[in-house]
Coordinates of C-alpha atoms and ligand atoms in Angstrom, one line a residue:
X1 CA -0.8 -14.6 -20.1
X2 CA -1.1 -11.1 -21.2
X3 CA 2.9 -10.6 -21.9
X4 CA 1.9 -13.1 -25.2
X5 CA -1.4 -11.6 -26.0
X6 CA -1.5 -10.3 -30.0
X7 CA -3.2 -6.6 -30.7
X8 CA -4.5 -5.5 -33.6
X9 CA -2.1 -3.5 -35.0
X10 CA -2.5 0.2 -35.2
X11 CA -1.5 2.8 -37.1
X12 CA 0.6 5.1 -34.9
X13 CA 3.8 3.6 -32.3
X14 CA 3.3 2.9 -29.3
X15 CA 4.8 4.2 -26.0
X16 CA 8.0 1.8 -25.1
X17 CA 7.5 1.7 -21.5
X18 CA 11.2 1.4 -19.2
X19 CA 11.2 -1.5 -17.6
X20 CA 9.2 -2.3 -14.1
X21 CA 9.0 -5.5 -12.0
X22 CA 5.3 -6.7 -12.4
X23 CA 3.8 -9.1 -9.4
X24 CA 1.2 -11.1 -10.5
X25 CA -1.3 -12.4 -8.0
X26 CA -4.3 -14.4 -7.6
X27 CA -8.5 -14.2 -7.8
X28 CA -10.8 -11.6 -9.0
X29 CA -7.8 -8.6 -8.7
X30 CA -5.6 -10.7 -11.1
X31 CA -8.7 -11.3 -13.3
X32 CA -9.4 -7.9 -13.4
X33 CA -5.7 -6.8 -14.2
X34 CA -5.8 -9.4 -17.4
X35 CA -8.8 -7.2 -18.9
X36 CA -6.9 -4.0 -18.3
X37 CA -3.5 -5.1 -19.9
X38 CA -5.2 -6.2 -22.6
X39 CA -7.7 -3.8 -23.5
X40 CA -5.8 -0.3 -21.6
X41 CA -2.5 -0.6 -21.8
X42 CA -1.4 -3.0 -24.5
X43 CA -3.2 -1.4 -27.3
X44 CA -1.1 1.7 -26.2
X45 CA 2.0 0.8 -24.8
X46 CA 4.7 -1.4 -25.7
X47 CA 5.8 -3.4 -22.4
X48 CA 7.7 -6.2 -23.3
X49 CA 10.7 -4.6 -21.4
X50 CA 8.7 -5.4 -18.2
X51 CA 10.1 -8.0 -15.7
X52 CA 7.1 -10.6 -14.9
X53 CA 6.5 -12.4 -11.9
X54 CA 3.7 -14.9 -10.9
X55 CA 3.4 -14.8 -7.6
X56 CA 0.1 -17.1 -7.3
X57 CA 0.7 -20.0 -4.6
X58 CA 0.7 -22.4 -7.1
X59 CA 3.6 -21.1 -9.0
X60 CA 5.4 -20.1 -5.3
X61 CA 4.9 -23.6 -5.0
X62 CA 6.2 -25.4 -7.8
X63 CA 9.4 -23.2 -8.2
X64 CA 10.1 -23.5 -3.7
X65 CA 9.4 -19.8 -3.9
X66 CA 12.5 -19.2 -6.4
X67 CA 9.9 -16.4 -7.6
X68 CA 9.8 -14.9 -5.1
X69 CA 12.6 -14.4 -4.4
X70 CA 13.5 -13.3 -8.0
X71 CA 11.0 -11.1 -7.9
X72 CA 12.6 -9.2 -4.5
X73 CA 15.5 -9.3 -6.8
X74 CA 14.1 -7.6 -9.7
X75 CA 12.0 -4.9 -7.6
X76 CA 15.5 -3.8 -6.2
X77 CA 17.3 -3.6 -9.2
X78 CA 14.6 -1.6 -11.6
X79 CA 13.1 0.4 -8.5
X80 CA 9.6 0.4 -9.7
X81 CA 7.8 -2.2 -8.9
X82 CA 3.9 -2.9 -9.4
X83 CA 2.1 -5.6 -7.3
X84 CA -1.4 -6.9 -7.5
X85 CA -2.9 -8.5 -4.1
X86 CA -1.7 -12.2 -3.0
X87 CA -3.1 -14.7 -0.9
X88 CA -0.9 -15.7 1.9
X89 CA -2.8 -19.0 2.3
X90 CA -4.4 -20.3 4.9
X91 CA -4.0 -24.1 6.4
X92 CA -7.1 -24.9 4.7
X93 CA -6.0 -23.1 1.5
X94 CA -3.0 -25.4 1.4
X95 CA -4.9 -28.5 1.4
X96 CA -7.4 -27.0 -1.3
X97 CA -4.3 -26.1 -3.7
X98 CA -2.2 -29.3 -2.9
X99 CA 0.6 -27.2 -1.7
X100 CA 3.5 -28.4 -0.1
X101 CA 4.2 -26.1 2.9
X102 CA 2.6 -23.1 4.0
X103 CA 4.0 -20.1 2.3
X104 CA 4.9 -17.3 4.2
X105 CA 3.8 -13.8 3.5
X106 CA 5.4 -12.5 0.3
X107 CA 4.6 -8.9 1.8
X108 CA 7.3 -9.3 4.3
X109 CA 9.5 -10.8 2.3
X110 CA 9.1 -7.5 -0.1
X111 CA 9.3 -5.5 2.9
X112 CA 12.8 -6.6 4.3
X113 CA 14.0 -6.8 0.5
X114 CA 13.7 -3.7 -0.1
X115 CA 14.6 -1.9 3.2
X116 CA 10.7 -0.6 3.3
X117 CA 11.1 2.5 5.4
X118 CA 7.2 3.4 5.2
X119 CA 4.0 2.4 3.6
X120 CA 1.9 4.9 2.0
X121 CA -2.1 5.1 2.3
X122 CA -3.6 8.1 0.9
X123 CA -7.6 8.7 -0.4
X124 CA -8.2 8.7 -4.0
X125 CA -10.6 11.5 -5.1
X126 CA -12.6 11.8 -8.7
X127 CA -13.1 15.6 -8.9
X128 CA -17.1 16.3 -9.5
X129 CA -18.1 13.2 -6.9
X130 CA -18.1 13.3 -3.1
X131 CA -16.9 10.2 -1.3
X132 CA -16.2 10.0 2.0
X133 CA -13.3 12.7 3.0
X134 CA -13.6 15.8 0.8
X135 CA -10.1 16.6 0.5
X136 CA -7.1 14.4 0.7
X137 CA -5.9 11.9 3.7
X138 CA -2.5 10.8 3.6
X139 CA -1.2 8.2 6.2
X140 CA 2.7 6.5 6.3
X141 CA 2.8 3.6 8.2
X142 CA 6.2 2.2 9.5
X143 CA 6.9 -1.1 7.2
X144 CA 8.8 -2.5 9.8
X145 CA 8.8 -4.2 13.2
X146 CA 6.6 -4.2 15.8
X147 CA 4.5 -7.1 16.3
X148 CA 4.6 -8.2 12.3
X149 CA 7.8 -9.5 13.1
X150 CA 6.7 -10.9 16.7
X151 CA 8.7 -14.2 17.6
X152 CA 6.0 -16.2 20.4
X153 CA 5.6 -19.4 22.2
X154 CA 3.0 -21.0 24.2
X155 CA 4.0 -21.4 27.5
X156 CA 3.0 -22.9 31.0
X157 CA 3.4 -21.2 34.2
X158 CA 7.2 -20.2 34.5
X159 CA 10.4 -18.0 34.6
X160 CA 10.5 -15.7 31.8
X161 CA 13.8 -13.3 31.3
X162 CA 13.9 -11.2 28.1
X163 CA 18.0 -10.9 27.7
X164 CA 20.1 -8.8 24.9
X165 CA 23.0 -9.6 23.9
X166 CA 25.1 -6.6 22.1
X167 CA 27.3 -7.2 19.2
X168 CA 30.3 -5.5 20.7
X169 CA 30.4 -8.4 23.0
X170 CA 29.9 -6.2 26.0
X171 CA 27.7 -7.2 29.0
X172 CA 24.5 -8.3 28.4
X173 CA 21.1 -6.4 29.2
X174 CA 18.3 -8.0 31.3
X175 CA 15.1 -6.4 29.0
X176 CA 12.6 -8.0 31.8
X177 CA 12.0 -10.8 34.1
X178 CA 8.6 -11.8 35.4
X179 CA 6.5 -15.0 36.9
X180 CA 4.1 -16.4 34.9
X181 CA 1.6 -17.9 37.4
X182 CA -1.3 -19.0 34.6
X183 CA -1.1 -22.4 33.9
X184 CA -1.6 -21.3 29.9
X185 CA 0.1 -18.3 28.6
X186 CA 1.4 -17.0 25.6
X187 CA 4.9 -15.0 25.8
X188 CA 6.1 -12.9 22.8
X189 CA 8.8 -10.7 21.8
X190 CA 9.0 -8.0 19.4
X191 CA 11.4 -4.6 18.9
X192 CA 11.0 -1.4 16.5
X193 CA 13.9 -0.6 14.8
X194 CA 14.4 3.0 14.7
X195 CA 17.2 3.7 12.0
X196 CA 14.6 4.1 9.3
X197 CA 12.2 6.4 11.3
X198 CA 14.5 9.7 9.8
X199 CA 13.9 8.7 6.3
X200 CA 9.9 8.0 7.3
X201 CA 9.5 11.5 8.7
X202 CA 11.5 13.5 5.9
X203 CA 8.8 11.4 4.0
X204 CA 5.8 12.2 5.4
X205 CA 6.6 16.2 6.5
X206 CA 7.3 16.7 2.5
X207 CA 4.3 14.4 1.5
X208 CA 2.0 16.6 3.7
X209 CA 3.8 20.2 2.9
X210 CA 3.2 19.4 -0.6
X211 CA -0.8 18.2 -0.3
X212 CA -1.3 21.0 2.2
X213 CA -2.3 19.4 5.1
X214 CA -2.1 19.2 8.5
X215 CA 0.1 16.4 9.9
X216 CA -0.1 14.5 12.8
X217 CA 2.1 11.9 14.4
X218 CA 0.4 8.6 16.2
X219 CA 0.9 6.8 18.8
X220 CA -0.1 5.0 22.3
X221 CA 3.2 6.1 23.9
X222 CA 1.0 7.5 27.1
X223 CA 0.3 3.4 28.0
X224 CA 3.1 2.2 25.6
X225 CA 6.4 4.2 27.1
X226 CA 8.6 2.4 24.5
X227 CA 6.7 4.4 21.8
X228 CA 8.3 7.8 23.3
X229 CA 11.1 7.6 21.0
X230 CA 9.3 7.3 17.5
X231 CA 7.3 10.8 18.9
X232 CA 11.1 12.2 19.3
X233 CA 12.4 11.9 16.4
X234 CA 9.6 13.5 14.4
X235 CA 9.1 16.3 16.6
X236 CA 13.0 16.6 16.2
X237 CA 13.1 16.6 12.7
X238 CA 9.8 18.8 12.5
X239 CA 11.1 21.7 14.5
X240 CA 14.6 21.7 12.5
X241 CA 13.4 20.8 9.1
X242 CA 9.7 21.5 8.4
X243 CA 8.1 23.8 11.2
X244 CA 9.4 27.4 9.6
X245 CA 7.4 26.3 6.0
X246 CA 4.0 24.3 7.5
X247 CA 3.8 27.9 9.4
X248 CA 4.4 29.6 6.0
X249 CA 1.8 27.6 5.0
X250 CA -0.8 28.2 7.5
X251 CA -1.0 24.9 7.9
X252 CA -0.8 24.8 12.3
X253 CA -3.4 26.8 13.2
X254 CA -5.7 24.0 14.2
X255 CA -2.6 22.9 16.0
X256 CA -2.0 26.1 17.9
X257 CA 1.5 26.4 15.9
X258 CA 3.1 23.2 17.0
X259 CA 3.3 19.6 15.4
X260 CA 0.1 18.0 17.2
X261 CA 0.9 14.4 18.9
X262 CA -2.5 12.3 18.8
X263 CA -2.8 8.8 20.6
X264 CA -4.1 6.2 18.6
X265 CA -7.4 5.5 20.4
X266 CA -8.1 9.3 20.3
X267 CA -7.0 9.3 16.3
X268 CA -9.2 6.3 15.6
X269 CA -12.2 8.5 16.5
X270 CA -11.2 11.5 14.9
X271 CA -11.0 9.8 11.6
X272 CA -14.9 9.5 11.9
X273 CA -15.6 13.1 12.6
X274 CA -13.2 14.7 10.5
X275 CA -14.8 14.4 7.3
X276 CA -13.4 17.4 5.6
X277 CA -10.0 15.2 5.0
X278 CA -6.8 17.6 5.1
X279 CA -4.9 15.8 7.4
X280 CA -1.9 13.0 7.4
X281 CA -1.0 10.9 10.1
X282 CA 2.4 8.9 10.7
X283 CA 2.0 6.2 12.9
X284 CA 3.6 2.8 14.2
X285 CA 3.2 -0.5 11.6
X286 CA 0.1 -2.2 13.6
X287 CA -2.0 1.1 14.3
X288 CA -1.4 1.6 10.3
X289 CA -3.2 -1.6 9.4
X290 CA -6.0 -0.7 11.7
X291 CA -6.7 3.0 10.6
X292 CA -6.1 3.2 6.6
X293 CA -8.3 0.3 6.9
X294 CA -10.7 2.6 9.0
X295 CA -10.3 5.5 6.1
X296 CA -10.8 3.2 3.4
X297 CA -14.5 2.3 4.9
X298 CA -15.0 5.9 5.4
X299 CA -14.0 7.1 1.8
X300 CA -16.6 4.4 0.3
X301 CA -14.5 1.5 -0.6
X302 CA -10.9 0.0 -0.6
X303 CA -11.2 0.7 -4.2
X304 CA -10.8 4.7 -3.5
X305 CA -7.3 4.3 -1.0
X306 CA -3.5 4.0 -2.5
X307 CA -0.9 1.7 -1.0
X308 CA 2.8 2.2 -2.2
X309 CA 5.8 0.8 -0.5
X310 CA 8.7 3.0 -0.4
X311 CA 12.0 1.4 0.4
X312 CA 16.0 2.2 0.0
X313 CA 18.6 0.2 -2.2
X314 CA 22.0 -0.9 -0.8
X315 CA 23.4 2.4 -2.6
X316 CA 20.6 4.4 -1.0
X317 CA 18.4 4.7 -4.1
X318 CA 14.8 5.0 -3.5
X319 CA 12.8 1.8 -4.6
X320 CA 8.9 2.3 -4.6
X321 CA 6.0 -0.4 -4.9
X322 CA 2.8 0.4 -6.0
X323 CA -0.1 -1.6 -5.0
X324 CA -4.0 -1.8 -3.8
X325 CA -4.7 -1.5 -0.5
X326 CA -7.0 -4.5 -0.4
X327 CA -6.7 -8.1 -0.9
X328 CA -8.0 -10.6 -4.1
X329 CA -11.7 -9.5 -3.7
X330 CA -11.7 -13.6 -2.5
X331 CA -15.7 -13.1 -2.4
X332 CA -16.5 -11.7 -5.8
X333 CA -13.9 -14.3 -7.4
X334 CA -16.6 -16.8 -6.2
X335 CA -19.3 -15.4 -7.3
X336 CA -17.5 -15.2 -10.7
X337 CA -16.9 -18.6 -10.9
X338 CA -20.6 -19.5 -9.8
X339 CA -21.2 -17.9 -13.3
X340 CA -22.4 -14.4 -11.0
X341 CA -22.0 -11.0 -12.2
X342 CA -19.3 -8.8 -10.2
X343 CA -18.7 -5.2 -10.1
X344 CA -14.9 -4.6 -8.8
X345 CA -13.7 -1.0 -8.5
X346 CA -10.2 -1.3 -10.3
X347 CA -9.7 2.4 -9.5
X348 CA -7.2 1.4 -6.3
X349 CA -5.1 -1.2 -8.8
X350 CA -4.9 1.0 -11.9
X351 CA -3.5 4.1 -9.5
X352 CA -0.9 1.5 -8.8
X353 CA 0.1 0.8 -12.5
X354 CA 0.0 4.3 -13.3
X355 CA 2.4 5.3 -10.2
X356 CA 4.9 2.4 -11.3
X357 CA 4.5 3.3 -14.9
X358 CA 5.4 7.1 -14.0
X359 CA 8.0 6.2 -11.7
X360 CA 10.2 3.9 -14.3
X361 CA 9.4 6.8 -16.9
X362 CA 11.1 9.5 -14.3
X363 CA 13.8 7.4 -13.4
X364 CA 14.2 7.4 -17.1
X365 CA 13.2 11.2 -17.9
X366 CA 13.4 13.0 -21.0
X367 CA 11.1 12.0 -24.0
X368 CA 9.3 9.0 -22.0
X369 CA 8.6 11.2 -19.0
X370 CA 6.7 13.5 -20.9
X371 CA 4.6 10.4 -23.1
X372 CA 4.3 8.1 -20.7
X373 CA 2.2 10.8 -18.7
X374 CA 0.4 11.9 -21.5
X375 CA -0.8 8.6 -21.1
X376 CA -0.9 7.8 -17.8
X377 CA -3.8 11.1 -17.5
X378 CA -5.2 10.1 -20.5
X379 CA -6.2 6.7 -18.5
X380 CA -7.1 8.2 -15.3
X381 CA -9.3 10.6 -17.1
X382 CA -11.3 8.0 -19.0
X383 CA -11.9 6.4 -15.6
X384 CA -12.6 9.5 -13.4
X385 CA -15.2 9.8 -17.0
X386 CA -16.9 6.7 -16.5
X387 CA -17.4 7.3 -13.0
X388 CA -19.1 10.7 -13.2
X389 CA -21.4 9.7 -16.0
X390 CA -23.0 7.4 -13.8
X391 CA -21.5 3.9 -15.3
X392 CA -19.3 3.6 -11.9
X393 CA -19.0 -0.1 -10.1
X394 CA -21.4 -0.5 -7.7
X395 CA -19.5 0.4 -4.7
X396 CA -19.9 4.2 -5.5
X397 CA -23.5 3.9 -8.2
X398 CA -25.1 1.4 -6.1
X399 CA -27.1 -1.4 -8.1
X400 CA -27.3 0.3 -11.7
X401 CA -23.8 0.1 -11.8
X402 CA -21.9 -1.4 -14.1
X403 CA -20.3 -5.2 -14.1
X404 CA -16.6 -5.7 -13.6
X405 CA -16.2 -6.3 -17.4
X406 CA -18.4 -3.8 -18.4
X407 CA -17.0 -1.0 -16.8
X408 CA -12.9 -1.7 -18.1
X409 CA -14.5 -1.8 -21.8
X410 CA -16.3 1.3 -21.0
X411 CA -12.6 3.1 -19.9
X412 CA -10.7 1.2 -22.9
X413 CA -13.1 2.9 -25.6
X414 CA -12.8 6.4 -23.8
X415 CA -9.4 5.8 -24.0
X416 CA -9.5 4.7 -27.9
X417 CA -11.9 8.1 -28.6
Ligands
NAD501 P1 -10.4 -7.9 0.4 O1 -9.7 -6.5 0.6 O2 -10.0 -8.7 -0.7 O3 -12.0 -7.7 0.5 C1 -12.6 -7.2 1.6 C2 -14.0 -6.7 1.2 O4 -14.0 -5.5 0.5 C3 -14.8 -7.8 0.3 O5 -16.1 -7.8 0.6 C4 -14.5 -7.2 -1.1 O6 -15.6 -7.5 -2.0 C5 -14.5 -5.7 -0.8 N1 -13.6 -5.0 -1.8 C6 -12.3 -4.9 -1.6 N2 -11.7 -4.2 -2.7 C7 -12.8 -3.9 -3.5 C8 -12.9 -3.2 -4.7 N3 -11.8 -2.7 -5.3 N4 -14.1 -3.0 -5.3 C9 -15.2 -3.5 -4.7 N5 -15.2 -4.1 -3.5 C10 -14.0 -4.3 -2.9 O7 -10.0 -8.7 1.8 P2 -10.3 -10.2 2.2 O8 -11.5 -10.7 1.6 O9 -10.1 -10.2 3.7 O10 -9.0 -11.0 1.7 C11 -9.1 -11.8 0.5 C12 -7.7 -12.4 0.2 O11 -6.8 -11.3 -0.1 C13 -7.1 -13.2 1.3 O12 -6.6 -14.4 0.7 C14 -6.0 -12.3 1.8 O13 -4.9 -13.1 2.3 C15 -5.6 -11.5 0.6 N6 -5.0 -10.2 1.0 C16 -3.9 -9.8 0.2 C17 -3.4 -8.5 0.5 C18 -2.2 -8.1 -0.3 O14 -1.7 -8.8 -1.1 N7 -1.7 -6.9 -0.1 C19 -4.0 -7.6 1.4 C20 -5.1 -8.1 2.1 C21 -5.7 -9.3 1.8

């Protein structure tokens, strides 16, 4: 792998980058990753501090998911943390590899590991080219609960009695009873913890203060009444914390002055209208999924949307993953093994390596702060370069564009110039 690659030497040091917890993955996103490290970053950067993990199914496999776990370990030691897509596989996918067991989803593992208060979705923009939203979206989605971590059974017709036990050994709590009169049915339970929500709206309020836009907090809590709470606590921490400054900022006028409550239907068609961008929304984990994957189509491609993890350590540190928002490009990986040309947008992934690498360098400050950022806008230029003289992927330059491999050589020699 690229952690044992050999570079030509050059004639000037490279930057020694602090150390982060690397994820590898699987497909055409891992492919694509291999040609960056080797001709991006390696040439430039010295990484051998990094902490590697290869988190492909096969290797989950053969070590019972030991690397896993190590690699939840690592993350919430070093606190920076980059992760290229996975496959969760599928029951079919197990028989293909030869696996022994199905292997759960290492993206809740990660979650729990690292106390993930909120997932982070915002649009990438390349100044000089339009995509879809003009100026920045920026969503947090809760990174816990709801139905993700559903327990279910199917069920005949029946008694059912949801019953909580507290810890303090006190009386029990009927949650609900019902009849089920179907002869097939399938009963499931699921809760939202709350604790975290606190730390996800300082998060997002300051995250939207600081881009300048308008928040908005999501939810269905007209139908869903159990949502009320989540509303609360924002509105509660707006009013005392953040009102006074978005005001300041002339940032509620659209909202007549007050933080703006949209239900999640309602925000789903909003997305599609307003195209001018300068909003954020906060929403539940489930209505997260469904809308960043909504602003992703809208702002051209998954290629052009952020996803970073931000989580707490035991001593209340902040630990932050940076990944894609999309999976392991399954389809083009195909057609590259058919002997097909791709074109894969590795804008989305290399945002991800360049938050991690800046966050290891702040944690570290000083001297590799100020290099490693040097080089972290050196790289983003090169790309944001390649893209507006026409030799983008074909996602954004339609079929003139250039070939996965094609366009990371293209960025490497800007980078070299
Ligand atoms: P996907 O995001 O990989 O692809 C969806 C579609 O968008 C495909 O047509 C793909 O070609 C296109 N696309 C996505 N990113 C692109 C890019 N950067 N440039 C150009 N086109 C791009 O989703 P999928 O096909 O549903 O899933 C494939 C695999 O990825 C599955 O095994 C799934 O489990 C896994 N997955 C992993 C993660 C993760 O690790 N976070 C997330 C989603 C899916």
């Amino acid at each position: 792998n690229f952690m044992n690659s050999e570079f030509r030497s050059r004639d000037y040091t490279k930057i020694v980058s602090p150390p982060i917890t690397y994820i590898a993955g699987e497909e055409m996103t891992r492919y694509c990753m291999d040609l960056i490290l080797t001709q991006c970053v390696n040439p430039f950067v010295e990484i051998s501090k990094w902490e590697y993990f290869d988190c492909s199914c096969k290797n989950r496999d053969a070590t019972d998911d030991q690397v896993l776990k190590d690699a939840v370990a690592s993350g919430a030691k070093l606190g920076s943390i980059f992760k290229e897509p996975t496959v969760t596989p599928s029951a079919t996918q197990v028989k293909q590899m030869g696996l022994k067991k199905a292997l759960p989803s290492p993206n809740g593992a990660m979650r729990k590991g690292w106390n993930g208060i909120t997932i982070s979705r915002d649009t990438i923009h390349i100044p000089g080219i339009e995509l879809g939203f003009k100026e920045p979206v920026l969503f947090d989605r809760h990174a816990v609960g709801g139905e993700y971590g559903a327990g279910w059974k199917a069920v005949g017709s029946g008694k059912l009695v949801t019953t909580f036990f507290p810890d303090d050994d006190t009386a029990p709590v009927i949650i609900e009873g019902r009849h089920l009169k179907d002869k097939n049915n399938v009963a499931v339970v699921y809760h939202n913890p709350l604790d975290n929500v606190p730390d996800l709206a300082h998060h997002f309020f300051s995250r939207c203060l600081e881009a300048k836009v308008v928040p908005y907090v999501v939810t269905k809590k007209t139908v869903f009444k159990w949502q009320e709470s989540f509303w609360q606590i924002h509105k509660e921490i707006f009013d005392k914390d953040y009102k006074k400054k978005f005001l300041e900022a002339g940032l509620l006028e659209k909202t007549r002055g007050e933080l703006q409550h949209l239900i999640s239907d309602a925000a789903t068609m909003q997305i599609v209208r307003w195209l001018d961008g300068g909003f954020g929304m906060v929403s539940h984990n489930y209505d997260g999924d469904m809308l960043t994957d909504e602003i992703a189509q809208i702002h051209r491609s998954p290629g052009f949307i952020t996803s970073n993890l931000i989580g707490k350590s035991k001593s209340g540190n902040m630990i932050k993953e940076f990944e894609a928002s999309h999976g392991t490009v399954a389809d083009m990986w195909n057609a590259h093994l058919r002997g097909e040309e791709t074109s894969f947008n590795p804008l989305g992934m290399l945002e991800a390596l360049m938050g991690a690498m800046n966050h290891a360098a702040a944690l570290q400050g000083g001297e590799t702060l100020k290099v490693m950022t040097h080089y972290t806008s050196s790289l983003r230029n090169a790309i944001h370069n390649t893209f507006r003289y026409g030799e983008g992927t074909r996602d954004l330059s339609g079929p003139t564009g250039l070939t996965t491999e094609a366009f990371v050589s293209k960025v490497a020699k800007r980078l070299a110039r």
